[in-house]
Coordinates of C-alpha atoms and ligand atoms in Angstrom, one line a residue:
M72 CA 25.1 -202.8 116.1
N73 CA 23.2 -200.5 113.7
G74 CA 25.1 -199.0 110.9
E75 CA 28.6 -200.6 111.5
T76 CA 30.7 -200.1 108.5
N77 CA 31.6 -203.1 106.4
G78 CA 35.2 -202.4 105.6
T79 CA 36.1 -205.7 104.3
N80 CA 35.7 -205.1 100.6
G81 CA 37.6 -207.8 98.8
T82 CA 38.7 -209.8 101.8
N83 CA 35.8 -212.2 101.7
G84 CA 36.8 -213.6 98.4
V85 CA 33.6 -212.4 96.7
H86 CA 35.1 -209.2 95.3
K87 CA 38.7 -208.6 94.3
P88 CA 39.6 -204.9 94.9
K89 CA 41.2 -203.0 92.1
Y90 CA 43.9 -200.4 92.4
I91 CA 45.3 -197.7 90.1
E92 CA 48.7 -196.2 91.0
G93 CA 48.2 -197.2 94.7
A94 CA 44.6 -195.9 94.8
L95 CA 41.6 -198.1 95.4
V96 CA 39.0 -198.0 92.7
P97 CA 35.8 -197.9 94.7
A98 CA 33.5 -200.7 93.8
V99 CA 30.2 -198.8 93.7
H100 CA 27.3 -198.3 91.3
R101 CA 27.7 -194.7 90.3
Y102 CA 26.1 -192.7 87.5
G103 CA 25.6 -189.1 86.2
D104 CA 28.0 -186.2 86.8
N105 CA 25.7 -183.2 87.5
P106 CA 24.8 -184.4 90.1
V107 CA 26.5 -187.7 90.8
T108 CA 24.2 -190.5 92.0
I109 CA 25.5 -193.5 94.0
R110 CA 23.2 -196.5 94.3
L111 CA 23.5 -198.7 97.4
S112 CA 23.5 -202.4 96.8
D113 CA 20.5 -204.3 98.1
E114 CA 23.0 -206.0 100.5
E115 CA 23.9 -202.6 101.9
L116 CA 20.3 -201.5 102.2
N117 CA 19.1 -204.7 103.8
S118 CA 22.1 -205.1 106.2
D119 CA 22.2 -201.4 107.3
K120 CA 26.0 -201.6 106.7
T121 CA 27.7 -199.1 104.4
N122 CA 30.7 -200.3 102.5
W123 CA 33.8 -198.1 102.9
D124 CA 34.0 -197.8 99.0
T125 CA 30.6 -196.2 99.1
I126 CA 31.7 -193.8 101.8
Q127 CA 34.8 -192.9 99.9
E128 CA 32.9 -192.2 96.8
V129 CA 30.2 -190.1 98.5
L130 CA 32.8 -188.0 100.2
K131 CA 34.7 -187.4 97.0
Y132 CA 31.7 -186.0 95.2
Y133 CA 30.2 -184.2 98.2
H134 CA 33.4 -182.2 98.6
R135 CA 33.5 -181.5 94.8
D136 CA 29.8 -180.6 94.3
G137 CA 28.2 -179.9 97.6
L138 CA 25.5 -182.4 96.7
V139 CA 25.4 -186.2 96.2
V140 CA 22.3 -188.4 95.6
L141 CA 22.3 -191.7 97.5
E142 CA 19.9 -194.1 95.9
N143 CA 18.2 -197.2 97.4
A144 CA 18.8 -195.9 100.9
I145 CA 15.3 -196.4 102.6
P146 CA 12.9 -199.3 102.7
E147 CA 10.1 -198.5 100.2
H148 CA 7.1 -199.2 102.5
M149 CA 8.2 -196.5 105.0
I150 CA 8.4 -194.0 102.1
D151 CA 4.9 -194.8 100.9
I152 CA 3.4 -194.5 104.4
L153 CA 5.0 -191.1 104.9
Y154 CA 4.0 -189.9 101.4
N155 CA 0.4 -190.8 101.9
K156 CA 0.2 -189.3 105.4
I157 CA 1.8 -186.0 104.4
V158 CA -0.6 -185.6 101.4
E159 CA -3.5 -186.4 103.7
D160 CA -2.3 -183.7 106.2
N161 CA -1.7 -181.1 103.4
D162 CA -5.3 -180.2 102.9
R163 CA -5.7 -179.3 106.6
Y164 CA -2.3 -177.6 106.7
L165 CA -3.1 -175.2 103.8
N166 CA -5.9 -173.8 106.0
Q167 CA -3.9 -173.3 109.1
P168 CA -3.7 -169.5 110.0
H169 CA 0.2 -169.6 110.3
M170 CA 0.6 -171.4 106.9
T171 CA 3.0 -169.4 104.7
W172 CA 4.0 -170.2 101.1
N173 CA 7.8 -170.3 100.6
Q174 CA 8.6 -167.3 98.3
G175 CA 5.0 -166.4 97.7
A176 CA 2.0 -168.3 96.2
G177 CA 3.4 -168.8 92.7
P178 CA 5.5 -172.0 93.2
K179 CA 2.9 -173.4 95.7
N180 CA 5.8 -174.6 97.8
V181 CA 5.2 -175.1 101.5
S182 CA 7.2 -176.2 104.5
Q183 CA 5.0 -178.8 106.3
V184 CA 6.2 -180.7 109.4
P185 CA 6.0 -184.5 108.8
P186 CA 3.9 -186.6 111.2
L187 CA 5.3 -186.7 114.7
K188 CA 3.4 -189.6 116.1
P189 CA 5.9 -192.2 117.3
E190 CA 4.8 -194.8 114.7
Y191 CA 5.9 -192.5 111.9
L192 CA 9.3 -191.6 113.4
Y193 CA 11.3 -194.3 111.6
R194 CA 15.0 -194.6 112.5
E195 CA 15.6 -195.8 108.9
V196 CA 14.4 -192.4 107.7
Y197 CA 15.5 -189.8 110.4
A198 CA 18.7 -191.5 111.6
N199 CA 19.3 -193.7 108.6
S200 CA 22.5 -195.8 109.2
H201 CA 24.0 -195.0 105.8
M202 CA 23.2 -191.3 106.3
I203 CA 24.8 -191.2 109.8
R204 CA 27.9 -193.0 108.7
I205 CA 28.4 -190.5 105.9
L206 CA 27.7 -187.5 108.1
E207 CA 30.2 -188.7 110.7
N208 CA 32.8 -188.7 108.0
L209 CA 31.7 -185.3 106.6
L210 CA 31.1 -183.3 109.8
G211 CA 33.0 -185.2 112.5
P212 CA 31.7 -187.3 115.3
R213 CA 28.2 -187.1 116.8
P214 CA 26.5 -185.0 114.2
E215 CA 23.5 -183.2 115.7
F216 CA 19.9 -183.6 114.5
R217 CA 18.4 -180.1 114.8
F218 CA 15.7 -179.5 112.2
L219 CA 13.0 -181.6 110.6
N220 CA 10.5 -180.5 108.0
S221 CA 9.3 -181.3 104.5
N222 CA 9.0 -179.3 101.3
V223 CA 5.7 -179.9 99.5
A224 CA 5.5 -178.7 96.0
C225 CA 1.7 -178.7 95.6
P226 CA 0.2 -179.6 92.2
G227 CA -0.7 -176.6 90.1
G228 CA 2.3 -174.4 90.9
S229 CA 3.2 -171.9 88.3
G230 CA 6.1 -169.6 89.3
R231 CA 9.5 -170.6 90.4
Q232 CA 11.7 -169.7 93.3
A233 CA 14.7 -167.3 93.1
V234 CA 18.1 -169.0 93.1
H235 CA 19.1 -168.9 96.8
S236 CA 21.1 -170.6 99.5
D237 CA 19.2 -171.4 102.7
V238 CA 22.0 -169.9 104.8
H239 CA 22.9 -166.2 104.4
H240 CA 24.8 -165.3 107.5
D241 CA 28.6 -165.1 107.7
F242 CA 28.9 -168.8 107.4
P243 CA 32.1 -170.9 107.6
T244 CA 33.9 -171.9 104.4
Q245 CA 34.1 -175.6 105.5
P246 CA 31.1 -177.9 105.7
F247 CA 29.2 -177.3 108.9
G248 CA 25.6 -178.5 108.1
V249 CA 23.9 -180.7 105.7
V250 CA 20.2 -181.0 104.7
M251 CA 19.2 -184.5 103.7
N252 CA 16.4 -184.1 101.2
T253 CA 14.7 -187.5 101.2
Y254 CA 12.5 -188.1 98.2
L255 CA 9.1 -189.7 98.7
Q256 CA 8.4 -190.3 95.0
D257 CA 10.2 -190.4 91.8
S258 CA 11.0 -186.8 90.8
S259 CA 11.9 -184.9 87.7
A260 CA 11.2 -181.5 86.2
A261 CA 7.6 -182.8 85.5
N262 CA 6.7 -182.8 89.2
G263 CA 8.9 -179.9 90.3
V264 CA 12.2 -181.5 91.3
T265 CA 14.5 -178.8 92.8
E266 CA 16.8 -176.8 90.5
I267 CA 20.4 -177.4 91.9
W268 CA 23.7 -175.7 91.3
C269 CA 26.5 -178.2 91.9
G270 CA 29.7 -176.6 93.0
T271 CA 28.3 -173.5 94.6
H272 CA 28.8 -174.7 98.2
N273 CA 32.3 -173.3 97.9
A274 CA 32.0 -170.7 95.2
Y275 CA 32.9 -168.1 97.7
P276 CA 36.4 -169.0 98.6
K277 CA 37.2 -169.4 94.9
T278 CA 36.7 -165.6 94.5
T279 CA 37.9 -162.7 96.4
D280 CA 34.2 -161.8 97.1
S281 CA 32.6 -162.4 100.5
V282 CA 29.3 -164.3 100.8
H283 CA 27.4 -161.0 101.1
D284 CA 28.7 -159.6 97.8
Q285 CA 26.8 -162.4 96.1
Q286 CA 23.6 -161.8 97.9
L287 CA 20.9 -159.6 96.6
H288 CA 19.9 -158.2 100.0
A289 CA 20.8 -159.0 103.5
E290 CA 17.4 -160.4 104.4
T291 CA 17.6 -163.5 102.1
G292 CA 20.1 -165.8 100.6
W293 CA 18.8 -164.8 97.0
I294 CA 21.8 -164.6 94.6
K295 CA 22.6 -161.6 92.4
K296 CA 22.0 -162.0 88.6
E297 CA 25.7 -161.3 87.7
Y298 CA 26.8 -164.2 89.9
I299 CA 24.0 -166.5 88.5
Q300 CA 25.1 -165.8 84.9
K301 CA 28.8 -166.3 85.8
Q302 CA 28.3 -169.6 87.7
A303 CA 26.1 -171.1 84.9
K304 CA 29.2 -170.9 82.6
I305 CA 31.2 -173.0 85.1
K306 CA 28.5 -175.5 85.7
P307 CA 24.8 -175.0 84.6
P308 CA 21.9 -175.5 86.9
V309 CA 19.9 -178.7 86.5
Q310 CA 16.7 -180.3 87.5
P311 CA 17.9 -183.9 88.0
E312 CA 15.9 -187.1 88.0
I313 CA 15.8 -188.6 91.5
K314 CA 14.3 -191.9 92.4
K315 CA 11.9 -192.5 95.3
G316 CA 13.8 -193.6 98.4
S317 CA 16.9 -191.5 97.6
I318 CA 18.6 -189.3 100.1
V319 CA 20.0 -186.2 98.6
F320 CA 22.9 -184.8 100.7
R321 CA 22.9 -181.0 100.1
D322 CA 25.4 -178.7 101.7
L323 CA 23.5 -175.8 103.4
R324 CA 25.6 -173.3 101.4
L325 CA 24.5 -174.7 98.0
W326 CA 22.4 -172.6 95.6
H327 CA 19.1 -174.1 94.6
A328 CA 15.5 -173.1 93.8
G329 CA 12.1 -174.6 94.2
M330 CA 10.3 -175.2 90.9
P331 CA 6.6 -175.5 89.9
N332 CA 5.0 -178.9 90.1
T333 CA 2.8 -179.2 86.9
S334 CA 1.8 -182.8 87.6
S335 CA -1.4 -183.8 89.4
H336 CA 0.4 -185.3 92.4
H337 CA 2.2 -183.7 95.4
R338 CA 6.0 -183.7 95.2
I339 CA 7.4 -184.2 98.7
M340 CA 10.9 -184.2 100.0
L341 CA 11.8 -184.4 103.7
A342 CA 14.3 -181.9 105.0
I343 CA 16.4 -183.5 107.8
D344 CA 19.2 -181.3 109.0
Y345 CA 22.3 -182.3 110.9
F346 CA 25.1 -180.0 112.1
A347 CA 28.7 -180.5 113.1
E348 CA 29.2 -180.6 116.9
W349 CA 31.9 -178.0 116.7
Y350 CA 29.5 -175.5 115.0
Q351 CA 27.4 -175.2 118.2
C352 CA 24.2 -174.5 116.3
P353 CA 21.7 -172.9 118.8
M354 CA 18.6 -174.3 116.9
A355 CA 16.6 -177.1 118.8
L356 CA 14.3 -179.7 117.3
K357 CA 11.1 -180.6 119.3
L358 CA 10.2 -184.3 119.3
P359 CA 7.8 -186.3 121.5
S360 CA 9.3 -187.6 124.7
S361 CA 7.7 -191.0 124.0
I362 CA 10.4 -191.9 121.5
R363 CA 13.3 -190.6 123.7
K364 CA 14.4 -193.9 125.0
D365 CA 14.4 -195.5 121.6
V366 CA 16.3 -192.6 120.1
E367 CA 18.9 -192.6 122.9
E368 CA 19.4 -196.3 122.9
K369 CA 19.1 -197.2 119.1
W370 CA 19.5 -194.2 116.9
E371 CA 23.2 -193.7 117.5
I372 CA 23.1 -189.9 117.2
S373 CA 23.7 -186.9 119.3
T374 CA 20.5 -185.7 121.0
K375 CA 22.0 -182.4 122.2
G376 CA 19.9 -180.5 119.7
I377 CA 16.6 -182.3 120.6
E378 CA 14.0 -180.8 123.0
W379 CA 11.7 -183.5 124.3
V380 CA 8.1 -182.5 124.5
E381 CA 5.6 -184.4 126.8
G382 CA 2.3 -185.5 125.3
E383 CA 1.0 -185.7 121.8
M384 CA 2.5 -183.3 119.3
D385 CA 0.3 -182.1 116.3
C386 CA 2.8 -181.7 113.5
L387 CA 0.5 -179.1 111.8
E388 CA 0.5 -176.9 114.9
Q389 CA 4.3 -176.5 115.0
P390 CA 5.2 -173.0 113.8
F391 CA 8.2 -173.0 111.4
F392 CA 11.3 -172.2 113.4
L393 CA 14.8 -171.8 111.9
N394 CA 18.2 -170.7 113.1
M395 CA 21.1 -172.1 111.1
T396 CA 23.4 -169.4 112.3
Q397 CA 25.6 -169.7 115.4
D398 CA 23.8 -166.8 117.1
P399 CA 20.8 -167.7 119.3
S400 CA 19.2 -164.3 118.6
K401 CA 19.1 -164.7 114.8
Y402 CA 16.1 -167.1 114.6
I403 CA 13.2 -167.0 112.1
V404 CA 9.8 -167.9 113.3
Q405 CA 6.5 -168.3 111.5
T406 CA 3.6 -166.1 112.7
E407 CA 0.2 -165.2 111.3
K408 CA 1.9 -162.2 109.8
G409 CA 4.4 -164.3 108.0
F410 CA 8.0 -165.2 108.7
E411 CA 9.5 -163.0 111.4
D412 CA 13.2 -162.7 111.3
W413 CA 15.6 -160.8 113.6
R414 CA 15.4 -157.7 111.4
A415 CA 11.6 -157.6 111.7
R416 CA 12.1 -157.9 115.5
E417 CA 14.5 -154.9 115.4
T418 CA 12.9 -152.6 112.8
G419 CA 9.3 -153.8 112.5
R420 CA 10.0 -154.3 108.7
W421 CA 8.8 -157.7 107.5
D422 CA 11.0 -158.2 104.4
F423 CA 12.0 -161.8 104.8
D424 CA 11.0 -163.9 101.8
K425 CA 8.9 -161.1 100.4
G426 CA 10.8 -160.3 97.2
K427 CA 9.1 -160.7 93.8
V428 CA 10.8 -163.3 91.6
G429 CA 11.7 -162.2 88.1
E430 CA 14.2 -162.9 85.4
K431 CA 16.9 -161.2 87.5
N432 CA 16.6 -164.0 90.1
Y433 CA 17.4 -167.0 87.9
W434 CA 19.6 -168.0 85.0
T435 CA 18.7 -166.9 81.5
A436 CA 20.5 -168.0 78.3
E437 CA 22.8 -165.3 76.8
E438 CA 22.9 -164.5 73.1
Ligands
AKG87 O1 11.0 -177.7 97.5 C1 12.0 -177.4 96.8 O2 12.3 -178.0 95.8 C2 12.9 -176.4 97.3 C3 12.3 -175.3 98.3 C4 13.3 -174.4 98.9 O3 14.4 -174.4 98.5 C5 12.9 -173.4 99.9 O4 11.7 -173.2 100.1 O5 13.8 -172.8 100.5
FE2_88 FE1 15.8 -173.4 99.9

C-alpha cells in the first residue's frame, strides 16, 4: 500500500530510540529554525513510507510556525520534467489574453497552471505519500485536493509584493487548509524565493484584534504597516534557502510575499492546496477524466473536490479560479479585465489586487 507509515522506529534493531523524561526524541535530520527544514532519509523517499518520528517533528513545527520545509520528498527526474515544461509553456502563457500578473507587473509573478496531460500528473507530486500522511495528521482524515497552480517568478522582476495572506475572509483560528509549495529548483533570495513570516498563522488569536483589524482593506489580505513592524520584532521575515524537490507546507493564513527574481532562470513553485473535510470548501479543481481511475484507485485521497473533465485540457486556457472561503458565492475568477472578485460582481469596482506596493506594505528597519 502506498504511503503506509513506518512506525517501528527502533524495533528492528537498527536504531535505538532515545527518550528524555518520557518523551521520544525524534530521530530525524532537522536543521534551521526560521523556518525549520526536515530532510527525509533516502529510505523514506524510496520506500514511500514516512517514519512516525518525521511526522511528529513536522507537526510540532507546523503548529508552532505555520510553515515547515520537507526536503528530499520528490524524485528528482519528475521535478526536472515539470520545470522544463512549465518554462516552455511560460512564453505562450504570457501572451494569453486573460494572463494577469500577481500584484502588478513589478514582481513579474504569475500564476500558471502546470501541465494537465496525464503523463505529467504524477502521484509522487500531487498526492505525494509523505505529504498526504502529514496532512491526514494535520487536517484530519481524507484531506481534499481542491486547487492546483504554480507561481512563476519570471527573470527580470524588479518590485516586490505586499506582505499578505492568501485568505482574508473570516477564517477559522485552527488549521483548515494548507498550500504545498513544491520547489522545482534550488531557491534563495537570488532567484526570488518567497519572503515568509513564521508564526503569523495564529497571530490573530494571540491578540484581541480580529483578522480584519490587521488587513489594509477588505478586498485583499494585505497587512497593515503597524502589524508588520510589530510582528518583525517577534520573528523577522526571511527569504530562506530551499532545495529543489522540497515541499513547503504553508498554512493558508500565513503572511508572505513574492519577491523579484534577479537571476536569469525562472523560479517555479507548485501550489497544491488541500482542505480539511470538515471545512466544506466549495472550490473545485478540474482534472482530466482520463486519470480518474488511477486517482481513485491509487492516490489515496478524497476526490470530493475534483471535477472530472472529458477530453484534453489545455492548462494555459484555464482561467484562474479561487475560493478558499466556505461560501460558494465568494469566488475570484480571472477575466480579460483582470481578477473579478465578489465585490466587483456586486459593485462593478475592480479593486482586487490593484493596490500599489510601497514601503507601507513591507517591513522596514526602525532607527
Ligand atoms: O511566488 C511567490 O513567491 C509568492 C506569490 C504569492 O504569494 C502570490 O502571488 O499570492
Ligand atoms: Fe500569496
